Amino acid sequence: MLSIHFDKIYFYDWFNSLTFHIITFILGYILLRLVLRASKNTGRYLAAQGREGEIPRLQTNKLVTTGLYGCMRHPMHLGLLFFPLAFALLIGSPFFIFILAPLEMLLMVLMIKFSEEPHAEKKFGEAYRQYKKEVPFFNFSLDCLKKLTAKSGDDRQK
């Protein structure tokens, strides 16, 4: 609601443009599909590789450093990082696209940096500290992004 209010004040022409809404909807749909595919790929890979023994379903107890996790430390988070932008594009709110989504994305990166990373260091110790030295937080190389968004069953993840 706040976005719509500011859209009417600051982005009136864009907010009332059918062309703008069609373009943003198409871009949002494409980005949302990529976000969901990345989340699915990384979640399945982590579930298959990060668990030893009988532990609760969404838990991991093994540091995964291969596949997508050999390319970047937080591939699932990178995928999910773009969810606010995909949603903003789908609804076609310029204020949400240019102001709120980037702020949400920044907040997510800060949460990963100051919550996830220390938790992983505590959980996996020296192995994680070494992994941090060798593998970047995020990796925007084309090869890495292709692996992240590969269709299910595609062997490019391996």
Short mmCIF file of C-alpha atoms in Angstrom, two decimals:
data_model
loop_
_atom_site.label_atom_id
_atom_site.label_comp_id
_atom_site.label_asym_id
_atom_site.label_seq_id
_atom_site.Cartn_x
_atom_site.Cartn_y
_atom_site.Cartn_z
CA MET A 1 0.00 0.00 0.00
CA LEU A 2 2.87 2.33 0.81
CA SER A 3 4.38 1.65 -2.61
CA ILE A 4 1.15 2.49 -4.38
CA HIS A 5 0.88 5.71 -2.39
CA PHE A 6 4.40 6.79 -3.39
CA ASP A 7 3.91 5.55 -6.96
CA LYS A 8 0.96 7.92 -7.35
CA ILE A 9 3.06 10.81 -6.04
CA TYR A 10 6.51 10.23 -7.52
CA PHE A 11 6.01 7.80 -10.41
CA TYR A 12 2.53 8.75 -11.65
CA ASP A 13 3.27 8.38 -15.37
CA TRP A 14 5.01 5.03 -15.01
CA PHE A 15 2.42 3.68 -12.58
CA ASN A 16 -0.37 4.54 -15.03
CA SER A 17 1.46 3.18 -18.11
CA LEU A 18 0.17 -0.10 -19.48
CA THR A 19 3.44 -0.58 -21.38
CA PHE A 20 5.45 -0.23 -18.17
CA HIS A 21 3.25 -2.82 -16.43
CA ILE A 22 3.46 -5.30 -19.31
CA ILE A 23 7.26 -5.02 -19.47
CA THR A 24 7.74 -5.28 -15.71
CA PHE A 25 5.32 -8.20 -15.46
CA ILE A 26 7.21 -10.16 -18.13
CA LEU A 27 10.57 -9.37 -16.49
CA GLY A 28 9.17 -10.24 -13.06
CA TYR A 29 7.80 -13.55 -14.31
CA ILE A 30 11.14 -14.51 -15.86
CA LEU A 31 13.07 -13.47 -12.75
CA LEU A 32 10.65 -15.32 -10.46
CA ARG A 33 11.07 -18.51 -12.50
CA LEU A 34 14.86 -18.18 -12.19
CA VAL A 35 14.61 -17.49 -8.43
CA LEU A 36 12.43 -20.55 -7.89
CA ARG A 37 14.67 -22.76 -10.04
CA ALA A 38 17.78 -21.59 -8.16
CA SER A 39 16.11 -22.25 -4.83
CA LYS A 40 14.96 -25.70 -5.92
CA ASN A 41 18.39 -26.64 -7.32
CA THR A 42 20.34 -25.52 -4.29
CA GLY A 43 17.85 -26.88 -1.77
CA ARG A 44 17.89 -30.35 -3.31
CA TYR A 45 21.66 -30.37 -3.65
CA LEU A 46 22.15 -29.24 -0.06
CA ALA A 47 19.64 -31.80 1.21
CA ALA A 48 21.41 -34.58 -0.68
CA GLN A 49 24.99 -33.58 0.18
CA GLY A 50 24.71 -31.83 3.57
CA ARG A 51 23.16 -34.55 5.68
CA GLU A 52 24.69 -37.57 7.37
CA GLY A 53 22.66 -39.86 9.58
CA GLU A 54 19.18 -39.29 10.92
CA ILE A 55 18.64 -35.58 11.47
CA PRO A 56 15.55 -33.37 11.14
CA ARG A 57 14.42 -32.74 7.54
CA LEU A 58 15.65 -29.16 7.03
CA GLN A 59 18.87 -29.53 8.99
CA THR A 60 22.40 -30.09 7.71
CA ASN A 61 25.38 -31.47 9.58
CA LYS A 62 27.97 -31.66 6.82
CA LEU A 63 29.76 -28.75 5.16
CA VAL A 64 29.06 -28.82 1.43
CA THR A 65 31.87 -27.40 -0.72
CA THR A 66 31.15 -29.06 -4.07
CA GLY A 67 28.80 -28.32 -6.97
CA LEU A 68 27.22 -24.90 -6.62
CA TYR A 69 28.77 -24.58 -3.18
CA GLY A 70 32.20 -24.91 -4.75
CA CYS A 71 31.35 -21.89 -6.89
CA MET A 72 29.97 -19.62 -4.15
CA ARG A 73 29.22 -19.95 -0.44
CA HIS A 74 25.57 -18.88 -0.59
CA PRO A 75 24.00 -19.97 -3.88
CA MET A 76 20.54 -20.48 -2.35
CA HIS A 77 20.64 -17.03 -0.81
CA LEU A 78 21.75 -15.49 -4.09
CA GLY A 79 18.72 -16.98 -5.77
CA LEU A 80 16.35 -15.89 -3.02
CA LEU A 81 17.97 -12.47 -2.90
CA PHE A 82 16.17 -11.56 -6.12
CA PHE A 83 12.71 -12.58 -4.89
CA PRO A 84 11.75 -9.07 -3.69
CA LEU A 85 12.74 -7.60 -7.05
CA ALA A 86 10.82 -10.31 -8.94
CA PHE A 87 7.73 -9.62 -6.84
CA ALA A 88 8.10 -5.86 -7.30
CA LEU A 89 8.38 -6.29 -11.07
CA LEU A 90 5.33 -8.55 -11.14
CA ILE A 91 3.15 -6.00 -9.38
CA GLY A 92 4.65 -3.15 -11.39
CA SER A 93 5.31 -0.72 -8.57
CA PRO A 94 8.17 1.64 -9.47
CA PHE A 95 8.66 2.63 -5.83
CA PHE A 96 8.91 -1.04 -4.84
CA ILE A 97 11.23 -1.79 -7.80
CA PHE A 98 13.66 1.10 -7.26
CA ILE A 99 13.46 1.73 -3.48
CA LEU A 100 11.95 -1.08 -1.39
CA ALA A 101 13.27 -4.16 -3.23
CA PRO A 102 16.89 -2.94 -3.19
CA LEU A 103 16.57 -2.12 0.52
CA GLU A 104 15.17 -5.60 1.22
CA MET A 105 17.98 -7.13 -0.81
CA LEU A 106 20.58 -5.17 1.16
CA LEU A 107 18.97 -6.28 4.42
CA MET A 108 19.13 -9.90 3.28
CA VAL A 109 22.84 -9.61 2.44
CA LEU A 110 23.51 -8.08 5.86
CA MET A 111 21.59 -10.88 7.57
CA ILE A 112 23.63 -13.47 5.70
CA LYS A 113 26.89 -11.70 6.53
CA PHE A 114 26.19 -11.10 10.21
CA SER A 115 23.99 -14.09 11.08
CA GLU A 116 24.48 -17.00 8.67
CA GLU A 117 28.25 -16.68 8.30
CA PRO A 118 29.02 -16.60 12.07
CA HIS A 119 26.60 -19.50 12.62
CA ALA A 120 28.33 -21.57 9.91
CA GLU A 121 31.75 -20.74 11.38
CA LYS A 122 30.60 -21.86 14.81
CA LYS A 123 29.02 -25.04 13.40
CA PHE A 124 31.84 -26.13 11.07
CA GLY A 125 34.87 -24.41 12.63
CA GLU A 126 38.19 -24.28 10.83
CA ALA A 127 36.82 -26.09 7.78
CA TYR A 128 34.38 -23.22 7.17
CA ARG A 129 37.05 -20.57 7.76
CA GLN A 130 39.21 -22.25 5.11
CA TYR A 131 36.20 -22.52 2.78
CA LYS A 132 35.62 -18.76 3.22
CA LYS A 133 39.18 -18.07 2.08
CA GLU A 134 38.77 -20.16 -1.07
CA VAL A 135 35.18 -19.56 -2.20
CA PRO A 136 33.49 -16.16 -2.67
CA PHE A 137 30.33 -15.08 -0.84
CA PHE A 138 28.49 -14.75 -4.18
CA ASN A 139 29.80 -15.39 -7.67
CA PHE A 140 28.25 -13.67 -10.67
CA SER A 141 30.34 -15.48 -13.29
CA LEU A 142 28.29 -16.79 -16.20
CA ASP A 143 29.34 -20.37 -15.49
CA CYS A 144 28.20 -20.14 -11.87
CA LEU A 145 24.90 -18.49 -12.77
CA LYS A 146 24.22 -21.17 -15.38
CA LYS A 147 24.76 -23.85 -12.75
CA LEU A 148 22.49 -22.01 -10.34
CA THR A 149 19.60 -21.77 -12.79
CA ALA A 150 20.07 -25.08 -14.63
CA LYS A 151 16.89 -27.04 -15.27
CA SER A 152 16.23 -29.93 -12.88
CA GLY A 153 18.12 -33.04 -13.80
CA ASP A 154 20.69 -31.03 -15.73
CA ASP A 155 24.17 -32.36 -14.93
CA ARG A 156 25.75 -28.88 -15.00
CA GLN A 157 25.26 -28.68 -11.21
CA LYS A 158 27.74 -31.51 -10.61
#
